[in-house]
Structure formats: C-alpha cells, structure tokens
Coordinates of C-alpha atoms in Angstrom, one line a residue:
Chain A
M1 CA 0.2 -0.1 0.1
A2 CA 1.3 3.3 -1.2
L3 CA 2.3 5.7 1.5
M4 CA 0.2 9.1 2.1
I5 CA 2.6 10.4 4.9
E6 CA 6.6 9.5 4.6
A7 CA 8.5 9.1 8.0
E8 CA 9.6 12.6 8.4
E9 CA 6.1 14.5 8.3
M10 CA 4.8 11.9 10.4
A11 CA 6.8 12.7 13.2
G12 CA 5.7 16.3 13.1
Y13 CA 2.2 15.0 13.4
L14 CA 2.5 12.8 16.0
D15 CA 4.3 15.8 18.1
E16 CA 1.3 17.8 17.0
V17 CA -1.7 15.3 18.3
F18 CA 0.1 13.5 20.9
P19 CA 1.8 16.2 22.5
Q20 CA 1.9 14.5 26.1
V21 CA 4.5 11.8 24.4
R22 CA 6.9 14.4 22.4
G23 CA 10.4 12.5 22.6
M24 CA 9.0 9.5 23.6
F25 CA 8.3 7.2 20.2
E26 CA 10.6 7.6 16.9
I27 CA 10.1 6.5 13.4
D28 CA 13.4 4.1 12.8
E29 CA 12.1 2.9 9.1
L30 CA 8.7 3.6 7.6
T31 CA 7.9 1.8 4.0
E32 CA 5.3 0.4 2.0
E33 CA 6.4 -2.7 3.9
R34 CA 6.4 -2.1 7.1
L35 CA 7.0 0.2 10.2
V36 CA 9.7 0.2 12.9
M37 CA 9.1 2.4 16.0
R38 CA 11.2 2.6 19.0
L39 CA 10.1 3.2 22.7
H40 CA 12.9 5.3 24.0
V41 CA 12.5 3.3 27.6
D42 CA 13.6 5.6 30.8
E43 CA 12.6 5.2 34.2
Q44 CA 9.1 6.1 34.1
H45 CA 8.3 2.9 31.7
L46 CA 10.6 0.8 33.9
R47 CA 9.2 -2.3 36.7
P48 CA 11.0 -3.5 39.9
G49 CA 14.0 -5.7 38.0
G50 CA 14.3 -3.4 35.1
T51 CA 11.7 -4.9 32.9
V52 CA 9.0 -2.6 30.5
S53 CA 6.1 -2.4 32.1
G54 CA 2.6 -3.8 30.2
P55 CA 1.3 -0.6 29.8
S56 CA 4.5 0.5 28.3
M57 CA 4.4 -2.2 26.0
F58 CA 0.4 -1.8 25.0
G59 CA 1.2 2.2 24.5
L60 CA 4.2 1.3 21.9
A61 CA 2.1 -1.2 20.0
D62 CA -0.8 1.0 19.7
V63 CA 1.2 3.9 18.6
A64 CA 2.7 1.7 15.9
A65 CA -0.6 1.1 14.7
Y66 CA -2.1 4.3 14.7
V67 CA 1.2 5.4 12.6
A68 CA 1.5 2.3 10.5
T69 CA -2.6 3.1 9.6
M70 CA -2.1 7.2 9.2
A71 CA 0.7 6.8 7.1
R72 CA -1.7 5.0 4.5
I73 CA -5.2 7.2 5.0
G74 CA -3.2 10.4 5.5
R75 CA -4.4 12.5 9.0
Q76 CA -7.7 11.5 10.9
A77 CA -7.3 12.3 13.9
L78 CA -10.6 10.8 15.1
A79 CA -9.7 7.2 14.1
V80 CA -9.8 5.7 17.3
T81 CA -8.6 2.1 18.6
T82 CA -11.6 -0.5 19.0
H83 CA -9.3 -3.6 19.9
C84 CA -6.3 -4.8 20.7
S85 CA -5.3 -8.1 21.3
I86 CA -1.8 -8.8 22.9
D87 CA 0.2 -11.6 24.1
F88 CA 3.1 -11.3 26.5
M89 CA 5.5 -14.0 25.4
R90 CA 8.6 -12.9 26.8
K91 CA 10.4 -10.5 29.4
P92 CA 12.1 -7.3 27.7
A93 CA 15.7 -7.0 28.2
A94 CA 16.5 -4.5 30.7
G95 CA 18.5 -1.3 29.5
V96 CA 17.7 -1.1 26.1
D97 CA 15.3 0.5 23.6
L98 CA 11.9 -1.3 23.0
L99 CA 11.4 -1.7 19.0
A100 CA 8.0 -2.5 17.6
E101 CA 7.5 -3.8 13.9
A102 CA 4.1 -3.2 12.3
R103 CA 2.1 -4.5 9.3
V104 CA -1.4 -3.2 8.2
L105 CA -2.6 -6.6 7.4
K106 CA -6.1 -4.9 6.1
L107 CA -7.0 -1.6 5.5
G108 CA -10.8 -1.3 4.6
R109 CA -13.2 1.7 4.9
T110 CA -14.1 1.6 8.2
L111 CA -11.9 -0.9 9.5
S112 CA -8.0 -1.2 9.8
V113 CA -6.2 -4.2 11.3
T114 CA -2.4 -3.9 12.1
G115 CA 0.0 -6.7 13.8
V116 CA 2.3 -5.6 15.3
L117 CA 5.5 -7.8 17.0
L118 CA 7.7 -6.0 19.6
Y119 CA 11.6 -6.9 20.2
S120 CA 14.2 -5.7 22.8
E121 CA 16.5 -3.7 20.5
G122 CA 19.2 -6.3 19.8
S123 CA 17.6 -9.5 20.3
G124 CA 15.5 -11.6 17.4
D125 CA 13.0 -13.3 20.0
P126 CA 9.7 -11.0 20.2
V127 CA 8.5 -10.1 23.6
A128 CA 5.0 -9.5 22.8
H129 CA 2.8 -9.9 19.8
A130 CA -0.5 -7.5 19.1
S131 CA -3.5 -7.3 16.8
L132 CA -5.0 -3.7 16.8
T133 CA -8.2 -2.3 14.9
Y134 CA -8.7 1.1 14.0
S135 CA -11.9 2.8 13.4
I136 CA -11.9 4.7 10.8
P137 CA -14.4 8.0 10.3
P138 CA -16.3 8.2 7.6
A139 CA -14.9 10.7 5.0
R140 CA -17.0 13.5 4.5
G141 CA -18.4 14.7 1.1
Chain B
M1 CA -13.9 -18.6 45.8
A2 CA -13.0 -17.3 48.7
L3 CA -10.4 -14.7 49.3
M4 CA -6.9 -15.6 50.8
I5 CA -5.6 -11.5 50.8
E6 CA -8.3 -8.6 51.9
A7 CA -8.8 -5.4 50.4
E8 CA -6.5 -3.5 53.3
E9 CA -3.8 -5.9 53.3
M10 CA -4.0 -6.1 49.6
A11 CA -3.4 -2.3 49.5
G12 CA -0.4 -2.4 50.9
Y13 CA 1.0 -5.8 49.1
L14 CA 0.3 -3.3 45.9
D15 CA 2.4 -0.5 47.7
E16 CA 5.4 -2.6 47.9
V17 CA 5.3 -4.5 44.7
F18 CA 4.8 -1.7 42.2
P19 CA 6.1 1.5 44.2
Q20 CA 6.1 3.4 41.0
V21 CA 2.5 3.6 41.0
R22 CA 1.7 4.4 44.4
G23 CA -1.3 6.5 44.7
M24 CA -2.7 5.5 41.4
F25 CA -5.0 2.9 41.9
E26 CA -7.4 2.1 44.8
I27 CA -9.8 -1.1 45.8
D28 CA -13.0 0.3 46.2
E29 CA -14.6 -3.2 47.0
L30 CA -13.2 -6.6 47.2
T31 CA -15.1 -9.3 47.9
E32 CA -15.8 -13.0 46.7
E33 CA -17.8 -12.0 43.8
R34 CA -15.8 -8.9 42.7
L35 CA -13.0 -6.5 43.0
V36 CA -13.8 -2.9 42.2
M37 CA -10.7 -0.8 41.3
R38 CA -10.3 2.8 40.5
L39 CA -8.3 4.8 38.9
H40 CA -7.4 8.1 40.4
V41 CA -7.4 10.1 36.9
D42 CA -4.9 12.9 36.4
E43 CA -3.1 15.0 33.7
Q44 CA -0.7 12.0 32.9
H45 CA -3.7 9.9 31.8
L46 CA -5.3 11.9 30.0
R47 CA -5.3 12.3 25.8
P48 CA -6.3 16.0 24.3
G49 CA -10.1 16.6 24.9
G50 CA -9.9 15.3 28.6
T51 CA -10.4 11.8 27.9
V52 CA -8.3 8.7 29.2
S53 CA -5.4 7.3 27.2
G54 CA -5.2 3.7 26.3
P55 CA -2.5 2.5 28.1
S56 CA -4.2 4.1 31.2
M57 CA -7.0 1.8 30.7
F58 CA -4.8 -1.4 30.3
G59 CA -2.9 -0.4 32.9
L60 CA -6.2 -0.6 35.3
A61 CA -7.5 -3.2 33.5
D62 CA -4.3 -5.0 34.1
V63 CA -3.7 -4.2 37.8
A64 CA -7.7 -5.3 38.3
A65 CA -6.7 -8.6 36.9
Y66 CA -4.0 -9.3 39.0
V67 CA -5.3 -8.0 42.4
A68 CA -8.7 -10.1 42.0
T69 CA -6.2 -13.3 41.0
M70 CA -3.8 -12.5 44.1
A71 CA -6.6 -12.5 46.3
R72 CA -7.3 -15.5 45.7
I73 CA -4.2 -17.5 45.3
G74 CA -2.0 -15.3 47.6
R75 CA 1.1 -13.5 47.4
Q76 CA 2.7 -14.5 44.2
A77 CA 5.2 -12.1 42.9
L78 CA 6.2 -14.0 39.4
A79 CA 2.8 -14.2 38.6
V80 CA 2.8 -12.4 35.0
T81 CA 0.3 -11.5 32.4
T82 CA 0.4 -13.6 29.5
H83 CA -2.3 -12.3 27.3
C84 CA -4.4 -9.3 27.1
S85 CA -7.8 -8.7 24.9
I86 CA -9.2 -5.3 25.0
D87 CA -12.5 -3.6 23.5
F88 CA -12.6 -0.1 23.7
M89 CA -16.3 0.7 23.4
R90 CA -17.0 4.2 24.3
K91 CA -14.4 7.2 25.1
P92 CA -14.2 7.9 28.8
A93 CA -15.9 10.8 30.5
A94 CA -13.7 13.7 31.2
G95 CA -12.7 14.6 34.7
V96 CA -13.9 11.6 36.4
D97 CA -12.0 8.7 37.8
L98 CA -12.5 4.9 36.0
L99 CA -14.1 2.3 37.9
A100 CA -12.7 -1.7 36.9
E101 CA -15.6 -4.2 37.9
A102 CA -13.1 -7.5 37.6
R103 CA -14.6 -10.8 38.0
V104 CA -11.9 -14.2 38.0
L105 CA -13.3 -16.7 35.3
K106 CA -11.0 -19.3 36.0
L107 CA -8.2 -20.0 38.7
G108 CA -6.5 -23.3 37.2
R109 CA -3.0 -24.5 38.9
T110 CA -1.1 -22.8 36.1
L111 CA -3.6 -19.7 34.4
S112 CA -6.3 -17.6 35.6
V113 CA -8.5 -15.6 33.4
T114 CA -10.3 -12.6 34.7
G115 CA -13.0 -10.9 33.0
V116 CA -12.9 -6.5 33.3
L117 CA -15.9 -4.0 32.4
L118 CA -14.2 -0.6 32.9
Y119 CA -16.5 2.5 33.5
S120 CA -16.3 6.0 34.1
E121 CA -17.7 6.8 37.2
G122 CA -21.2 7.9 37.5
S123 CA -22.2 5.9 34.2
G124 CA -23.6 2.7 33.6
D125 CA -22.2 1.9 30.1
P126 CA -18.8 0.3 29.9
V127 CA -16.1 2.0 27.8
A128 CA -14.1 -1.4 28.0
H129 CA -14.3 -4.8 27.8
A130 CA -11.1 -6.9 28.6
S131 CA -10.1 -10.3 29.3
L132 CA -6.7 -11.1 30.9
T133 CA -4.7 -14.4 31.6
Y134 CA -2.2 -14.8 34.0
S135 CA 0.4 -17.3 34.2
I136 CA 1.2 -18.8 37.8
P137 CA 4.4 -20.3 38.5
P138 CA 4.1 -23.6 40.3
A139 CA 4.1 -23.8 43.6
R140 CA 7.5 -24.8 45.4
G141 CA 7.3 -28.0 47.2
Chain C
M1 CA -31.9 -1.9 24.4
A2 CA -35.3 -2.7 23.0
L3 CA -35.7 -5.3 20.7
M4 CA -36.7 -4.9 17.2
I5 CA -36.7 -9.0 16.5
E6 CA -38.8 -11.3 19.4
A7 CA -37.6 -15.1 19.5
E8 CA -40.0 -16.7 17.3
E9 CA -39.3 -14.6 14.6
M10 CA -35.6 -14.4 14.7
A11 CA -35.6 -18.5 15.1
G12 CA -37.7 -18.2 11.4
Y13 CA -35.1 -15.8 10.7
L14 CA -31.9 -18.1 11.3
D15 CA -33.3 -21.4 9.6
E16 CA -33.8 -18.6 6.5
V17 CA -30.4 -17.0 6.5
F18 CA -28.1 -20.1 7.6
P19 CA -30.1 -23.2 6.2
Q20 CA -27.2 -25.5 6.3
V21 CA -27.4 -25.2 10.3
R22 CA -31.3 -25.9 10.6
G23 CA -31.7 -27.9 13.9
M24 CA -28.4 -27.2 15.5
F25 CA -29.3 -23.8 17.4
E26 CA -32.1 -23.2 19.4
I27 CA -33.0 -19.7 21.5
D28 CA -33.8 -20.6 25.1
E29 CA -34.4 -16.8 25.7
L30 CA -34.2 -13.4 24.4
T31 CA -35.1 -10.4 26.5
E32 CA -33.6 -6.9 26.6
E33 CA -31.0 -7.8 29.5
R34 CA -29.8 -11.4 27.6
L35 CA -29.9 -13.9 25.2
V36 CA -29.6 -17.6 26.0
M37 CA -28.7 -20.0 22.8
R38 CA -28.6 -23.8 23.2
L39 CA -26.2 -26.2 20.9
H40 CA -28.0 -29.4 20.4
V41 CA -24.6 -31.2 21.0
D42 CA -24.4 -34.1 18.4
E43 CA -21.9 -36.6 17.2
Q44 CA -20.3 -34.1 14.7
H45 CA -19.5 -31.6 17.7
L46 CA -17.5 -33.7 19.5
R47 CA -14.1 -35.0 19.9
P48 CA -12.5 -38.0 21.6
G49 CA -13.5 -38.6 25.1
G50 CA -17.0 -36.9 24.4
T51 CA -15.8 -33.3 24.9
V52 CA -17.3 -30.5 22.3
S53 CA -14.7 -29.3 19.8
G54 CA -13.1 -25.8 19.8
P55 CA -15.0 -25.3 16.5
S56 CA -18.4 -25.9 17.8
M57 CA -17.7 -23.5 20.6
F58 CA -16.4 -20.6 18.3
G59 CA -19.7 -21.6 16.4
L60 CA -22.2 -21.2 19.3
A61 CA -20.6 -18.3 20.6
D62 CA -20.3 -16.9 16.8
V63 CA -24.3 -17.5 16.4
A64 CA -25.5 -16.0 20.1
A65 CA -23.4 -12.7 19.0
Y66 CA -25.0 -12.1 16.2
V67 CA -28.2 -13.1 17.1
A68 CA -28.3 -10.9 20.0
T69 CA -27.1 -7.8 17.8
M70 CA -29.5 -8.7 15.0
A71 CA -32.3 -8.3 17.6
R72 CA -31.5 -5.3 18.1
I73 CA -30.5 -3.5 14.8
G74 CA -33.3 -5.9 12.4
R75 CA -32.4 -8.2 9.7
Q76 CA -29.0 -7.3 8.5
A77 CA -27.9 -10.0 6.9
L78 CA -24.5 -8.4 5.3
A79 CA -23.5 -8.0 9.4
V80 CA -20.2 -10.1 9.3
T81 CA -17.8 -11.0 12.5
T82 CA -14.9 -9.1 12.1
H83 CA -13.1 -10.1 15.6
C84 CA -13.5 -13.3 18.3
S85 CA -11.2 -13.4 21.2
I86 CA -12.2 -16.6 22.9
D87 CA -11.0 -18.0 26.4
F88 CA -11.3 -21.6 26.5
M89 CA -11.3 -22.1 30.3
R90 CA -12.8 -25.9 31.2
K91 CA -13.5 -28.6 29.2
P92 CA -17.3 -29.2 28.5
A93 CA -19.2 -32.1 30.2
A94 CA -19.9 -34.9 28.1
G95 CA -23.4 -35.9 26.7
V96 CA -25.2 -32.3 27.9
D97 CA -25.9 -29.3 25.7
L98 CA -23.5 -26.4 25.7
L99 CA -25.5 -22.9 26.3
A100 CA -24.6 -19.6 25.5
E101 CA -25.3 -16.4 27.5
A102 CA -24.9 -13.4 25.3
R103 CA -25.0 -9.6 26.3
V104 CA -24.5 -6.7 23.6
L105 CA -21.8 -4.5 25.5
K106 CA -21.9 -1.6 22.9
L107 CA -23.9 -1.1 20.1
G108 CA -22.8 1.5 17.9
R109 CA -23.3 3.0 14.2
T110 CA -21.1 0.7 12.2
L111 CA -19.5 -2.0 15.3
S112 CA -21.1 -4.0 17.9
V113 CA -19.6 -6.0 21.0
T114 CA -20.8 -8.6 22.4
G115 CA -20.0 -10.8 25.3
V116 CA -20.7 -14.6 25.7
L117 CA -20.1 -17.2 28.5
L118 CA -20.4 -20.6 27.5
Y119 CA -21.7 -23.3 29.6
S120 CA -22.5 -26.8 29.8
E121 CA -26.1 -27.6 30.9
G122 CA -26.3 -28.0 34.6
S123 CA -23.3 -26.4 35.5
G124 CA -22.2 -23.0 36.9
D125 CA -18.7 -22.7 35.7
P126 CA -18.3 -21.0 32.6
V127 CA -16.0 -23.5 29.8
A128 CA -15.5 -20.4 27.8
H129 CA -15.4 -16.3 27.6
A130 CA -15.8 -14.8 24.2
S131 CA -15.8 -11.3 23.0
L132 CA -17.0 -10.7 19.3
T133 CA -17.0 -7.6 17.2
Y134 CA -19.4 -7.5 14.1
S135 CA -19.6 -4.6 11.4
I136 CA -22.7 -3.5 10.5
P137 CA -23.1 -2.1 7.4
P138 CA -24.2 1.6 6.5
A139 CA -27.5 2.0 6.5
R140 CA -29.0 2.8 2.9
G141 CA -31.0 6.3 2.6
Chain D
M1 CA 13.2 -24.6 16.6
A2 CA 14.3 -28.0 15.6
L3 CA 11.4 -30.2 14.6
M4 CA 10.7 -33.4 16.7
I5 CA 8.1 -34.6 14.3
E6 CA 8.2 -34.2 10.3
A7 CA 5.3 -33.7 7.9
E8 CA 4.3 -37.3 6.8
E9 CA 4.7 -38.5 10.6
M10 CA 2.8 -35.7 11.6
A11 CA -0.1 -36.8 8.7
G12 CA -0.2 -40.0 10.4
Y13 CA -0.3 -38.4 14.3
L14 CA -3.7 -36.3 12.7
D15 CA -5.1 -39.1 11.8
E16 CA -5.1 -40.6 15.0
V17 CA -5.8 -38.4 17.3
F18 CA -8.6 -36.7 15.3
P19 CA -10.0 -39.5 13.3
Q20 CA -13.2 -37.5 13.0
V21 CA -11.8 -34.9 10.6
R22 CA -9.6 -37.4 8.6
G23 CA -9.5 -36.2 5.0
M24 CA -10.2 -33.1 5.9
F25 CA -6.8 -31.1 6.4
E26 CA -3.5 -31.6 4.9
I27 CA 0.3 -30.6 5.4
D28 CA 1.2 -28.8 2.5
E29 CA 4.7 -27.6 4.3
L30 CA 6.4 -28.0 7.5
T31 CA 9.8 -26.6 8.2
E32 CA 11.6 -25.1 11.0
E33 CA 10.6 -21.8 9.9
R34 CA 7.0 -22.4 9.3
L35 CA 3.5 -24.3 8.4
V36 CA 1.4 -24.2 5.5
M37 CA -1.6 -26.1 6.6
R38 CA -4.4 -26.7 3.9
L39 CA -8.1 -27.1 4.3
H40 CA -9.9 -29.1 1.3
V41 CA -12.9 -26.6 1.3
D42 CA -16.3 -28.4 0.7
E43 CA -20.3 -28.5 1.3
Q44 CA -19.9 -28.9 5.3
H45 CA -17.4 -25.1 5.4
L46 CA -19.8 -23.0 3.5
R47 CA -22.0 -20.3 3.8
P48 CA -24.6 -19.2 1.6
G49 CA -22.5 -17.6 -1.2
G50 CA -20.1 -19.9 -1.8
T51 CA -18.1 -18.3 1.1
V52 CA -16.1 -20.6 4.0
S53 CA -17.9 -20.1 7.4
G54 CA -16.0 -19.1 10.4
P55 CA -16.1 -22.0 12.5
S56 CA -14.1 -23.4 9.6
M57 CA -11.8 -20.7 9.4
F58 CA -11.4 -21.2 13.1
G59 CA -11.0 -24.6 13.0
L60 CA -7.9 -24.5 10.3
A61 CA -6.3 -22.1 12.8
D62 CA -6.5 -24.4 15.5
V63 CA -5.6 -27.3 13.9
A64 CA -2.7 -25.7 12.1
A65 CA -1.5 -24.1 15.9
Y66 CA -1.1 -27.2 17.1
V67 CA 0.3 -29.1 14.7
A68 CA 3.1 -26.1 14.4
T69 CA 3.4 -26.8 18.3
M70 CA 3.3 -30.6 18.3
A71 CA 5.7 -30.7 15.9
R72 CA 8.4 -28.7 18.0
I73 CA 7.6 -30.5 21.5
G74 CA 6.7 -34.2 20.6
R75 CA 3.4 -35.7 20.8
Q76 CA 1.1 -34.5 23.5
A77 CA -2.2 -35.5 23.1
L78 CA -3.2 -33.4 26.2
A79 CA -2.0 -29.8 25.0
V80 CA -5.4 -27.5 24.7
T81 CA -6.1 -24.3 23.5
T82 CA -6.4 -21.8 26.0
H83 CA -7.0 -18.9 23.5
C84 CA -7.8 -17.9 20.6
S85 CA -7.5 -14.1 18.9
I86 CA -9.2 -13.6 15.3
D87 CA -9.4 -11.4 13.2
F88 CA -11.7 -12.0 9.7
M89 CA -10.6 -9.6 7.3
R90 CA -12.1 -10.3 4.1
K91 CA -14.4 -12.7 2.5
P92 CA -12.7 -16.1 1.3
A93 CA -12.6 -16.7 -2.2
A94 CA -15.7 -19.2 -3.2
G95 CA -14.3 -22.5 -4.7
V96 CA -10.8 -22.3 -3.8
D97 CA -9.0 -24.4 -0.4
L98 CA -8.0 -22.2 3.0
L99 CA -4.3 -22.1 3.4
A100 CA -2.9 -21.5 7.1
E101 CA 0.6 -20.3 7.3
A102 CA 1.5 -20.8 10.9
R103 CA 4.9 -19.6 12.6
V104 CA 5.0 -20.9 16.5
L105 CA 6.4 -17.2 18.4
K106 CA 6.6 -18.4 21.7
L107 CA 7.3 -22.0 23.4
G108 CA 7.6 -22.1 26.8
R109 CA 7.7 -24.6 29.2
T110 CA 3.9 -24.6 29.9
L111 CA 2.6 -22.4 27.0
S112 CA 3.1 -22.0 23.4
V113 CA 1.8 -18.8 21.1
T114 CA 1.1 -19.5 17.5
G115 CA 0.5 -16.9 14.8
V116 CA -1.6 -17.7 11.9
L117 CA -2.3 -16.1 8.4
L118 CA -5.1 -17.4 6.5
Y119 CA -5.2 -17.0 2.9
S120 CA -7.5 -18.2 0.2
E121 CA -5.5 -20.5 -2.6
G122 CA -3.9 -18.4 -5.0
S123 CA -4.3 -14.8 -2.9
G124 CA -2.1 -12.5 -1.4
D125 CA -4.3 -10.9 0.7
P126 CA -4.8 -12.5 4.6
V127 CA -8.5 -13.4 4.9
A128 CA -7.7 -13.9 8.8
H129 CA -5.1 -13.5 11.2
A130 CA -5.2 -15.1 14.5
S131 CA -2.8 -15.8 17.8
L132 CA -3.6 -18.7 19.7
T133 CA -2.2 -20.0 22.8
Y134 CA -1.5 -23.8 23.7
S135 CA -1.4 -25.0 27.6
I136 CA 1.3 -27.9 27.4
P137 CA 1.3 -30.0 30.2
P138 CA 3.8 -30.3 32.8
A139 CA 6.4 -33.5 32.0
R140 CA 6.2 -36.5 34.2
G141 CA 9.1 -37.6 35.7

C-alpha cells in the first residue's frame, strides 16, 4: 500500500496530536512494507527488575498501529483503537529500547487491522505479539 | 472463591510490589464475587480532549486482574500477564475517575482468566471490556 | 436496548439465512437483558472423550453474538464478524448441551461488541468466555 | 526451533488423534520456519454465497497451531487451546481451498503462542489473522 505520509512528516504530526508523549517514540523505518517504531525506554516505563511495564508495551504497539495506519490513509485525528489483543511472551531485556515492527494487514473503508511484533533492541525473539483494530471515521463529502 | 488476602492487606502489598504507581490505584470493593478498582485519573492519564488514554485503561484492567487473582491465590510476585484482549467501546468521560469491575472466571493450577469491565464513574455504559490471562508459577514443594 | 425482533421471529430468520445449520441451535431466552442460546450437541460436535470441539464452541459463540445483535438492529444479512477473542477455560461436560449467555455491550453505528459466556447445561462454571465484534453495514438512505 | 516430528509422521498422528476430521486437512509444508496447512474446502464448510464459514476458518487456524506446536514438542495429546484471538479481514474466495501459514512465536515450558495467517489459495491478501495459545501439560518425571 502506497504511503500518503512519509516518516519525517509523520514525526511532526505525532508531536502535534500527542504532545504529551513528545520525545518518547521515534520512527526508525517507514516503508510500504512495514513500520519500525522505537520506544525510548526510561525510568517511567520500568517495573522492578528493570523490565518494561505492560502499559508501556501496549502503548508502543498502539502508537505503531496508529502510525502505520495514518501513513496509508492520511491524517485522520478521529481514528480510534477499537480492539487490541496482545500476547506477552518474554520479559523485555533491561536497559535497552523496545522496538515495534508493524504491518497493516487490512485497510478497509471503516476498519484497519495491524499486526505488531515487539522486540528488545538487539534480540531476535519477540517479547510480545499484538493485533490492533482502528475504526476509521467515514470521509465527509 | 474464598479470599486469601482482604482489601486492606492487598493495598499494602500493591504499594510494596509496584512502588512506582503508589497512589494511582485504589480498591473500592473486594469480595468473593468481584473486585472494583479505581484509577485516580490525573493529567498523566489524559489525551487531548480530556479523555483517558488507552495505556491508562489497559493499565487499570491489568492491575484489576492482578489484584483479583492475587486475592485468591495469595502473594505470587512472579505471576505474569500472558494475554490481554481489550475492546474499547466508548470514550471515557472527562474529569471523572475510571472504575474497573473484575471477576475471576477461571482459576487453574497454572493459569487464571479474569473478565474486566471499565466504567467512567457515574456512568452505566462500559467504556471497555477486557479479558486477561495470568500465568501462575508452579508452587515450590 | 429494546428488541426489534423477538425470539420466535428470530428462529425463523436463522433458518432462512443459515439453512445449513437448521436444527442445530435454539433460542432458550431472548430479552432486553440477555440472550441464552443452545447448541444441540451431537456426534458431529464431539472430540474423542466426548468433549465438544473448539470450532463448535466458536460457532455457538458466533451465532449467539449474531442473534443478540440482530435482535437489536433488525435484519442485516450483511453484518459480518470482524473479530473474536475466546478463552477456553474448562473442558465441556460430555453428553449435555452447550449454552451461550450473550450480552450486547456496545451497539454503535458501524460496530457491535457482544460478550458471551459458554456453559455446559447444568453447570455454573463457564467453559469459555468470548468477545465478538460485528461490523454493521451503513444503512442505505 | 528444530522439529521433533516431520510432515509425514505428523499426518499419521493427526489421523490417529482426530479421526473425525480425517481427510479434511493436509500439511503442504512443515519446516523449522513455518507450517502451511490446507483445508480441503467442501460443502460442509460453506455459507450461502460460497464463502467459507467462521467455524471452518477457526478450525483450520486451531489445527495449524496444534500441528506447529506438536512438531516442536513431540506428541502431547493433552495439550489444549486456552485462547484464540482471530481477526476476520476479508471474505474467502469461493471454490478454492483455504491455506494457513503458522509460525510458533513462543515455546515455553507450559505455554506456546502461534501466529497464523489464513489465505484463499492463489491470493496474496490474508482473509484472517489469528493468535493461539496452547497450554502444555507438565512433563511427567
């Protein structure tokens, strides 16, 4: 699927619509094939033992699905997550960033479905596997 | 299912194992039937427009499932979330706390399954519906 | 939510749109509060040991969500399941029917979300817990 | 992950443990990377219009996750599905078989997680996307 928004413009758009998480996420790669999104892990994302918290992993998967979808449909600030199913499979490594690899599996008129794998940077085994659905508001005529 | 830990003791246990979220959650009710858990919504949980963020809703559902499970099996700091499926159904109301109503649907030897409904305080329509699975480490002999 | 289709009319409608499963399902109760739907368990639904198969449980949950939704929106043969999350929690009892208790949690303009609990007849412990999303085609003007 | 059971032996094992679906499924490919499993679509799997039914899609995803897991852990007839999350994204094509491409994402001591994409034969767009969890009974000493 062709991109309507490239990485640099998307970064600016994210800062604009989600000012409260500015600096937390970064787009490592954005192509027609996939998106790789980075969570800059710091103190606020950790649980005792240095592992990344569940809500932080959820948040990264959600932002990645949002960005991957927006890149294909253009700015739709009203698109909302309607479902997330996430399997937590391994404990994230301590002291490294978390990466999300997202693929849009379906882009319909009113729904998108995105598959996301989360990895600790430098590791090949996914720590989590998610599927997210976004509801896309009907275009206004 | 009989409770092994009552509300007051559980509150102290939460502060101990999750010191980084101290003061964020509160147990409104803990009985054999159900748990009601409160997220004290403040600035850090909000998105533009005053709505509660997805990660905050996920976090509340996850803590509620953890507390409901721990209350029945006793302290098992190693229990971990292995799955969460969550439907976001309505926009949370602005300016009020979020409540989670949790019921343990299955308590097995190695897995628990908890159903959670999230409500904005004062509203009867659920904003989200979740199912969470916890993996319970085998008891040591 | 008020019902647009009552139990008897719904039974006829099901026979009409799903002729291939005629006689397999029955509506035990259909009120504004909930739907109870029965799977007449026979040989084709069983696995070795007499337990009901996963696809049969999925099928019952799916039909129950469909009926509960249709009862509230009226005949919409084009409504389709877009998501199902199902937890299999206990082995169904051998030799008895399976019952689904369904509640519509959200009825939106384009999506419905239904929670379903499955029970072996005569038992109080749910064998499965599901959440299903239906996509509802936009009304024609 | 190395295979403990190859395709041919697995086919015989399936016939043995699931005699009631003999001839319905076929292993097209079984490697360390992935499994491709085929549902021979016939009359019993169809809905009006020639599309494959939801329970048939669920059943294929479930068998594929089972086979992919068994191939890595060896015969464990007691392994059971504890969770399935499935997104139905497109209508399957009429008149062709359905293929499942399965990858084991996590193989733990007590749980496995398998990601599955379903395709209509000859099409590159997935019709469904599933994640399945199997509970693996502890080995006896």
